[in-house]
Amino acid sequence: MILRNRIRDLRLQKALTQQALAERVGVTRQTVIAVEHSKFAPSIRLALELARALEVSVHEAFWLEDESGGTVQ
Amino acid sequence: MTGMTAYYVSRTLISAGFGVLLAATGTTWWVAALMAGIVFLLFLWAPQSGRYAVHPELGVTALRRDERTQGITDKAAKNAFVVVMLAVLALILYYGRLAPAEVPVAALDLLIALGALTYFGTDLWLRRTSGAKD
């Protein structure tokens, strides 16, 4: 299963730059980029901090996807 | 003194101290000054490098690794350790016994170079691919 997210969409909705989001959650801009591209699976703590910074629940920001592309409940 | 000012002042002192140490141990003054300047430039570059999360409120320790960059450096260190240990094993087998006097100094230099190369190679590779987790 793959961890997917809509951090990029949510960030753009909030008109935040990657750098601004990175500063809000205390990580590097490269880490935000890696999370947005699903190249890095954040810890539960960072996932919660990202969701809080974007004012959504963690379920709205992250979900699991199976190999066929379906969302895992 | 708050924020990044503390960071820059402390790094200026560290760079100057490094230069003085080099000069005191026999390095010519201009080489010592050049090396101190290079070290200071690296400290200036570090906050903009993207390798560290910047926390100005922490003063002299304003630069911190985040969980991804910490994962990358941990993995790079592990890889370097394994490669060096395997190279040591190969040296032991090659020379037949663990007798430092038998092992040429050049071989030890090679071990250090191999470890450094593995560390920085892994670090660069993982930063490009972002795959820090096992």
XYZ file of N, CA and C in Angstrom:
621
model
N 0.839 -1.203 0.000
C 0.000 0.000 0.000
C 0.875 1.255 0.000
N 0.386 2.283 -0.635
C 1.148 3.526 -0.791
C 0.443 4.651 -0.023
N 1.232 5.447 0.672
C 0.662 6.607 1.377
C 0.566 7.773 0.400
N -0.638 8.229 0.165
C -0.858 9.364 -0.729
C -1.289 10.574 0.094
N -1.203 11.751 -0.531
C -1.638 12.951 0.190
C -2.058 14.041 -0.786
N -2.781 15.017 -0.281
C -3.143 16.181 -1.096
C -2.593 17.457 -0.449
N -1.391 17.335 0.078
C -0.749 18.476 0.736
C -0.564 19.637 -0.248
N -0.163 19.308 -1.474
C 0.073 20.376 -2.460
C -1.212 21.156 -2.741
N -2.315 20.429 -2.991
C -3.597 21.100 -3.264
C -4.029 21.960 -2.080
N -3.935 21.390 -0.890
C -4.354 22.116 0.310
C -3.475 23.347 0.532
N -2.177 23.200 0.259
C -1.250 24.339 0.421
C -1.586 25.453 -0.564
N -1.881 25.071 -1.800
C -2.207 26.080 -2.812
C -3.538 26.765 -2.489
N -4.475 25.995 -1.930
C -5.753 26.599 -1.508
C -5.531 27.676 -0.457
N -4.527 27.445 0.388
C -4.210 28.404 1.459
C -3.246 29.487 0.986
N -2.855 29.416 -0.281
C -1.907 30.369 -0.877
C -0.590 30.416 -0.099
N -0.152 29.220 0.296
C 1.124 29.122 1.024
C 2.214 28.631 0.073
N 3.406 29.173 0.228
C 4.546 28.624 -0.513
C 5.053 27.391 0.236
N 5.872 26.585 -0.462
C 6.472 25.418 0.207
C 7.335 25.866 1.384
N 8.041 26.983 1.194
C 8.902 27.489 2.263
C 8.074 27.918 3.483
N 6.941 28.595 3.213
C 6.097 29.065 4.323
C 5.535 27.878 5.101
N 5.088 26.845 4.384
C 4.556 25.651 5.059
C 5.666 24.956 5.851
N 6.850 24.881 5.232
C 7.989 24.245 5.910
C 8.314 24.971 7.217
N 8.287 26.292 7.180
C 8.593 27.064 8.393
C 7.523 26.865 9.460
N 6.257 26.729 9.028
C 5.175 26.533 10.002
C 5.310 25.210 10.756
N 5.802 24.181 10.063
C 5.879 22.871 10.716
C 7.308 22.528 11.153
N 8.269 23.412 10.872
C 9.641 23.223 11.364
C 10.460 22.199 10.615
N 10.260 22.128 9.290
C 11.084 21.223 8.472
C 11.701 22.014 7.322
N 12.517 21.330 6.501
C 13.119 22.000 5.346
C 12.118 22.016 4.185
N 12.343 22.929 3.256
C 11.479 22.999 2.067
C 11.569 21.695 1.270
N 12.771 21.097 1.247
C 12.963 19.841 0.514
C 12.096 18.726 1.099
N 11.871 18.766 2.408
C 11.029 17.740 3.029
C 9.566 17.927 2.609
N 9.124 19.181 2.534
C 7.755 19.441 2.051
C 7.612 18.942 0.608
N 8.617 19.217 -0.216
C 8.591 18.763 -1.611
C 8.511 17.234 -1.653
N 9.340 16.577 -0.845
C 9.367 15.107 -0.836
C 8.018 14.538 -0.379
N 7.387 15.158 0.608
C 6.072 14.688 1.068
C 5.040 14.892 -0.036
N 5.051 16.074 -0.659
C 4.060 16.366 -1.717
C 4.160 15.372 -2.874
N 5.364 14.923 -3.170
C 5.549 13.976 -4.276
C 5.470 12.519 -3.815
N 5.048 12.311 -2.574
C 4.932 10.964 -1.990
C 6.241 10.188 -2.057
N 7.364 10.918 -1.987
C 8.670 10.256 -1.975
C 9.154 10.038 -0.551
N 8.487 10.675 0.382
C 8.866 10.531 1.785
C 7.590 10.396 2.610
N 7.521 9.316 3.400
C 6.364 9.103 4.275
C 6.646 9.781 5.613
N 5.922 10.840 5.949
C 6.213 11.551 7.196
C 5.811 10.726 8.418
N 6.379 11.082 9.558
C 5.980 10.444 10.812
C 4.550 10.889 11.144
N 3.942 10.197 12.105
C 2.584 10.579 12.536
C 2.597 12.017 13.040
N 3.651 12.369 13.772
C 3.743 13.721 14.317
C 3.769 14.772 13.197
N 4.623 14.543 12.185
C 4.720 15.522 11.098
C 3.426 15.565 10.292
N 2.802 14.398 10.089
C 1.525 14.367 9.363
C 0.478 15.200 10.113
N 0.438 15.053 11.424
C -0.518 15.824 12.229
C -0.197 17.320 12.168
N 1.096 17.650 12.202
C 1.485 19.066 12.157
C 1.147 19.685 10.795
N 1.359 18.909 9.723
C 1.006 19.403 8.385
C -0.501 19.627 8.284
N -1.266 18.646 8.781
C -2.730 18.780 8.731
C -3.188 19.990 9.541
N -2.592 20.186 10.696
C -2.970 21.334 11.533
C -2.619 22.647 10.843
N -1.420 22.697 10.229
C -0.999 23.931 9.546
C -1.924 24.256 8.377
N -2.495 23.213 7.772
C -3.386 23.414 6.619
C -4.855 23.434 7.031
N -5.091 23.334 8.333
C -6.440 23.428 8.926
C -7.399 22.376 8.350
N -6.908 21.142 8.274
C -7.758 20.017 7.874
C -7.466 18.857 8.824
N -8.310 17.816 8.763
C -8.001 16.632 9.563
C -6.941 15.822 8.826
N -6.244 14.976 9.548
C -5.170 14.200 8.932
C -5.737 13.246 7.864
N -7.006 12.812 8.035
C -7.637 11.933 7.043
C -7.926 12.665 5.737
N -8.130 13.958 5.829
C -8.360 14.731 4.603
C -7.048 14.954 3.844
N -5.957 14.950 4.573
C -4.661 15.227 3.952
C -3.940 13.966 3.488
N -4.122 12.869 4.200
C -3.399 11.620 3.886
C -4.361 10.449 3.780
N -4.032 9.509 2.904
C -4.796 8.265 2.825
C -3.897 7.167 2.252
N -4.340 5.930 2.446
C -3.603 4.788 1.903
C -4.256 4.332 0.603
N -3.401 3.955 -0.342
C -3.899 3.508 -1.638
C -3.335 2.116 -1.888
N -4.192 1.198 -2.374
C -3.660 -0.138 -2.687
C -3.059 -0.149 -4.097
N -2.541 -1.327 -4.495
C -1.810 -1.416 -5.765
C -2.694 -1.106 -6.973
N -4.011 -1.345 -6.833
C -4.920 -1.087 -7.964
C -5.331 0.377 -8.033
N -4.869 1.185 -7.083
C -5.199 2.612 -7.091
C -6.424 2.966 -6.274
N -7.015 1.963 -5.611
C -8.196 2.219 -4.789
C -7.831 2.691 -3.394
N -8.685 3.513 -2.827
C -8.455 4.006 -1.468
C -8.750 2.904 -0.456
N -7.845 2.760 0.515
C -8.021 1.742 1.551
C -8.708 2.395 2.737
N -9.809 1.817 3.167
C -10.545 2.386 4.319
C -9.918 1.942 5.636
N 21.112 39.405 22.478
C 21.375 38.905 21.127
C 20.428 37.736 20.826
N 19.608 37.887 19.796
C 18.623 36.850 19.504
C 18.696 36.444 18.042
N 17.982 35.370 17.726
C 17.811 34.952 16.341
C 19.098 34.578 15.655
N 19.135 34.857 14.357
C 20.259 34.419 13.548
C 21.546 35.196 13.863
N 21.424 36.348 14.504
C 22.632 37.101 14.889
C 23.536 36.235 15.762
N 22.913 35.556 16.714
C 23.683 34.687 17.614
C 24.377 33.579 16.820
N 23.658 33.029 15.860
C 24.235 31.967 15.018
C 25.458 32.500 14.270
N 25.304 33.665 13.608
C 26.400 34.186 12.782
C 27.602 34.616 13.640
N 27.341 35.219 14.789
C 28.453 35.626 15.664
C 29.211 34.395 16.149
N 28.469 33.368 16.564
C 29.137 32.160 17.076
C 29.964 31.486 15.982
N 29.426 31.464 14.750
C 30.158 30.827 13.651
C 31.374 31.645 13.230
N 31.285 32.950 13.374
C 32.452 33.787 13.095
C 33.578 33.436 14.076
N 33.206 33.291 15.350
C 34.198 32.956 16.378
C 34.788 31.565 16.139
N 33.930 30.612 15.775
C 34.413 29.246 15.516
C 35.385 29.247 14.325
N 35.023 29.973 13.251
C 35.889 30.043 12.064
C 37.234 30.676 12.408
N 37.174 31.770 13.183
C 38.412 32.449 13.585
C 39.263 31.527 14.460
N 38.615 30.821 15.370
C 39.322 29.879 16.236
C 39.990 28.773 15.449
N 39.291 28.295 14.428
C 39.847 27.257 13.560
C 41.097 27.764 12.845
N 41.015 29.000 12.352
C 42.170 29.608 11.677
C 43.358 29.761 12.621
N 43.093 30.221 13.838
C 44.158 30.405 14.841
C 44.793 29.051 15.179
N 43.939 28.023 15.311
C 44.445 26.675 15.619
C 45.365 26.171 14.509
N 44.940 26.389 13.275
C 45.783 25.969 12.150
C 47.122 26.703 12.163
N 47.056 28.026 12.380
C 48.285 28.835 12.393
C 49.203 28.399 13.533
N 48.599 28.085 14.689
C 49.377 27.692 15.867
C 50.043 26.329 15.686
N 49.488 25.519 14.772
C 50.064 24.181 14.580
C 50.960 24.115 13.339
N 51.407 25.288 12.885
C 52.440 25.300 11.853
C 51.985 25.636 10.452
N 50.702 25.809 10.238
C 50.219 26.186 8.907
C 50.571 27.657 8.658
N 50.975 27.961 7.427
C 51.294 29.361 7.125
C 50.059 30.226 7.320
N 50.273 31.505 7.698
C 49.150 32.356 8.114
C 48.113 32.537 7.023
N 48.564 32.616 5.762
C 47.597 32.882 4.699
C 46.756 31.655 4.381
N 47.354 30.465 4.523
C 46.568 29.238 4.331
C 45.551 29.107 5.466
N 45.997 29.421 6.699
C 45.096 29.365 7.858
C 43.930 30.337 7.670
N 44.243 31.549 7.193
C 43.189 32.544 6.966
C 42.237 32.091 5.863
N 42.806 31.484 4.817
C 41.983 30.992 3.706
C 41.042 29.886 4.187
N 41.579 28.952 4.971
C 40.750 27.846 5.473
C 39.650 28.363 6.398
N 40.013 29.340 7.248
C 39.001 29.933 8.144
C 37.909 30.612 7.319
N 38.315 31.281 6.251
C 37.347 31.939 5.370
C 36.410 30.934 4.708
N 36.978 29.803 4.266
C 36.153 28.758 3.629
C 35.153 28.184 4.638
N 35.637 27.932 5.844
C 34.744 27.402 6.889
C 33.616 28.395 7.169
N 33.969 29.684 7.234
C 32.952 30.704 7.500
C 31.933 30.776 6.367
N 32.403 30.644 5.123
C 31.480 30.649 3.975
C 30.521 29.457 4.050
N 31.031 28.302 4.487
C 30.152 27.133 4.644
C 29.079 27.401 5.704
N 29.490 28.069 6.797
C 28.511 28.421 7.831
C 27.477 29.421 7.298
N 27.906 30.341 6.426
C 26.974 31.302 5.826
C 25.986 30.602 4.885
N 26.511 29.586 4.185
C 25.694 28.875 3.194
C 24.691 27.934 3.862
N 25.061 27.386 5.011
C 24.260 26.329 5.646
C 22.773 26.688 5.816
N 22.421 27.886 6.310
C 20.983 28.177 6.483
C 20.215 28.210 5.165
N 20.910 28.511 4.055
C 20.232 28.577 2.752
C 20.330 27.256 1.975
N 21.042 26.279 2.529
C 21.347 25.063 1.780
C 20.164 24.127 1.621
N 19.160 24.264 2.484
C 18.027 23.344 2.450
C 18.308 22.049 3.192
N 19.491 21.929 3.764
C 19.849 20.716 4.504
C 19.357 20.782 5.947
N 19.012 21.984 6.415
C 18.611 22.158 7.808
C 17.326 22.970 7.902
N 16.530 22.648 8.909
C 15.386 23.493 9.234
C 15.926 24.634 10.105
N 15.551 25.861 9.781
C 16.080 27.029 10.483
C 15.097 27.459 11.573
N 15.594 27.516 12.806
C 14.791 27.950 13.957
C 15.509 29.117 14.617
N 15.285 30.349 14.134
C 16.018 31.511 14.673
C 15.863 31.674 16.189
N 14.727 31.223 16.725
C 14.485 31.385 18.165
C 15.452 30.554 19.010
N 16.160 29.608 18.387
C 17.092 28.753 19.140
C 18.503 29.339 19.239
N 18.706 30.528 18.648
C 20.001 31.216 18.790
C 21.151 30.495 18.134
N 22.180 30.168 18.917
C 23.391 29.574 18.328
C 23.139 28.194 17.733
N 22.084 27.526 18.169
C 21.759 26.197 17.605
C 20.549 26.305 16.678
N 20.529 27.354 15.866
C 19.358 27.647 15.026
C 19.132 26.626 13.923
N 20.172 25.907 13.540
C 20.021 24.940 12.454
C 19.808 23.540 13.025
N 18.710 22.930 12.636
C 18.398 21.571 13.090
C 18.037 20.707 11.899
N 18.393 19.406 11.995
C 17.925 18.475 10.972
C 16.467 18.170 11.260
N 15.670 18.001 10.200
C 14.309 17.531 10.431
C 14.323 16.002 10.306
N 13.130 15.381 10.409
C 13.109 13.908 10.461
C 13.622 13.265 9.179
N 13.394 13.924 8.035
C 13.865 13.348 6.777
C 15.387 13.453 6.668
N 15.935 14.625 6.947
C 17.382 14.791 6.816
C 18.133 13.985 7.887
N 17.503 13.839 9.073
C 18.124 12.997 10.101
C 18.163 11.542 9.638
N 17.064 11.106 9.001
C 17.006 9.744 8.462
C 18.077 9.519 7.413
N 18.290 10.526 6.575
C 19.306 10.413 5.519
C 20.704 10.297 6.119
N 21.030 11.149 7.084
C 22.384 11.097 7.660
C 22.598 9.802 8.458
N 21.529 9.324 9.114
C 21.641 8.054 9.848
C 21.963 6.906 8.889
N 21.241 6.886 7.764
C 21.439 5.808 6.803
C 22.824 5.905 6.155
N 23.255 7.141 5.867
C 24.583 7.336 5.281
C 25.666 6.844 6.244
N 25.498 7.159 7.538
C 26.481 6.723 8.541
C 26.497 5.203 8.655
N 25.314 4.586 8.626
C 25.230 3.116 8.700
C 25.943 2.485 7.505
N 25.659 3.008 6.316
C 26.283 2.465 5.102
C 27.804 2.603 5.154
N 28.271 3.780 5.601
C 29.715 4.012 5.680
C 30.348 3.037 6.669
N 29.678 2.817 7.811
C 30.197 1.903 8.828
C 30.306 0.483 8.260
N 29.258 0.032 7.594
C 29.253 -1.329 7.035
C 30.353 -1.483 5.985
N 30.488 -0.492 5.111
C 31.505 -0.569 4.047
C 32.910 -0.597 4.648
N 33.154 0.244 5.657
C 34.485 0.276 6.289
C 34.769 -1.042 7.003
N 33.754 -1.585 7.694
C 33.955 -2.861 8.393
C 34.250 -3.999 7.396
N 33.549 -3.998 6.276
C 33.809 -5.018 5.246
C 35.220 -4.852 4.674
N 35.642 -3.598 4.511
C 36.992 -3.349 3.992
C 38.045 -3.793 5.008
N 37.754 -3.556 6.310
C 38.677 -4.007 7.364
C 38.775 -5.536 7.339
N 37.613 -6.190 7.190
C 37.592 -7.657 7.113
C 38.429 -8.132 5.924
N 38.272 -7.459 4.809
C 39.044 -7.833 3.612
C 40.542 -7.660 3.859
N 40.907 -6.561 4.551
C 42.328 -6.331 4.870
C 42.871 -7.428 5.776
N 42.042 -7.782 6.797
C 42.471 -8.827 7.742
C 42.698 -10.150 7.004
N 41.740 -10.479 6.141
C 41.870 -11.732 5.391
C 43.074 -11.677 4.454
N 43.269 -10.492 3.832
C 44.358 -10.350 2.861
C 45.724 -10.496 3.536
N 45.849 -9.866 4.698
C 47.152 -9.912 5.370
C 47.285 -11.128 6.298
N 46.205 -11.884 6.449
C 46.301 -13.146 7.173
C 46.123 -13.053 8.670
N 46.304 -11.895 9.272
C 46.145 -11.744 10.725
C 45.960 -10.273 11.052
N 45.460 -10.007 12.268
C 45.221 -8.612 12.675
C 46.492 -8.063 13.326
N 47.414 -7.629 12.505
C 48.685 -7.074 12.990
C 48.882 -5.714 12.339
N 48.534 -4.644 13.055
C 48.596 -3.308 12.461
C 49.935 -2.992 11.814
N 51.014 -3.516 12.388
C 52.339 -3.214 11.838
C 52.504 -3.770 10.425
N 51.712 -4.804 10.122
C 51.814 -5.439 8.805
C 51.030 -4.687 7.734
N 50.062 -3.891 8.208
C 49.168 -3.226 7.255
C 49.770 -1.878 6.856
N 49.965 -1.647 5.568
C 50.546 -0.360 5.152
C 49.617 0.808 5.488
N 50.231 1.949 5.813
C 49.450 3.140 6.182
C 48.534 3.561 5.035
N 48.998 3.359 3.816
C 48.184 3.728 2.655
C 46.851 2.997 2.662
N 46.843 1.765 3.191
C 45.591 1.001 3.248
C 44.621 1.649 4.236
N 45.134 2.189 5.334
C 44.277 2.860 6.316
C 43.716 4.161 5.743
N 44.558 4.873 4.984
C 44.064 6.078 4.299
C 42.914 5.715 3.365
N 43.077 4.564 2.708
C 42.050 4.101 1.768
C 40.739 3.820 2.507
N 40.839 3.267 3.725
C 39.644 2.982 4.527
C 38.876 4.265 4.835
N 39.626 5.295 5.246
C 38.989 6.580 5.574
C 38.326 7.165 4.326
N 39.043 7.114 3.218
C 38.505 7.657 1.967
C 37.258 6.880 1.547
N 37.303 5.546 1.719
C 36.164 4.699 1.357
C 34.948 5.035 2.217
N 35.183 5.207 3.514
C 34.096 5.555 4.435
C 33.484 6.902 4.085
N 34.344 7.898 3.830
C 33.854 9.247 3.500
C 33.087 9.234 2.187
N 33.636 8.508 1.213
C 32.984 8.424 -0.103
C 31.606 7.774 0.026
N 31.523 6.702 0.810
C 30.232 6.023 1.004
C 29.244 6.940 1.701
N 29.717 7.639 2.743
C 28.829 8.543 3.496
C 28.256 9.628 2.592
N 29.138 10.345 1.899
C 28.664 11.467 1.087
C 27.899 10.984 -0.150
N 28.322 9.832 -0.692
C 27.601 9.267 -1.842
C 26.171 8.892 -1.460
N 26.021 8.198 -0.316
C 24.691 7.818 0.156
C 23.853 9.058 0.451
N 24.478 10.030 1.128
C 23.790 11.272 1.485
C 23.247 11.971 0.230
N 24.101 12.122 -0.772
C 23.680 12.804 -2.004
C 22.592 12.019 -2.725
N 22.760 10.695 -2.787
C 21.784 9.858 -3.477
C 20.415 9.948 -2.794
N 20.397 9.838 -1.476
C 19.115 9.871 -0.766
C 18.470 11.252 -0.835
N 19.265 12.307 -0.866
C 18.674 13.644 -1.005
C 18.033 13.810 -2.379
N 18.624 13.149 -3.384
C 18.045 13.241 -4.736
C 16.751 12.438 -4.828
N 16.733 11.277 -4.169
C 15.568 10.401 -4.304
C 14.597 10.562 -3.144
N 15.054 11.210 -2.075
C 14.239 11.473 -0.875
C 13.864 10.220 -0.100
N 14.355 9.072 -0.481
C 13.970 7.834 0.189
C 14.791 7.562 1.421
N 14.518 8.275 2.494
C 15.339 8.158 3.691
C 14.963 6.975 4.561
N 13.755 6.456 4.391
C 13.303 5.415 5.316
C 13.683 4.033 4.811
N 13.896 3.100 5.757
C 14.257 1.720 5.403
C 13.072 1.016 4.750
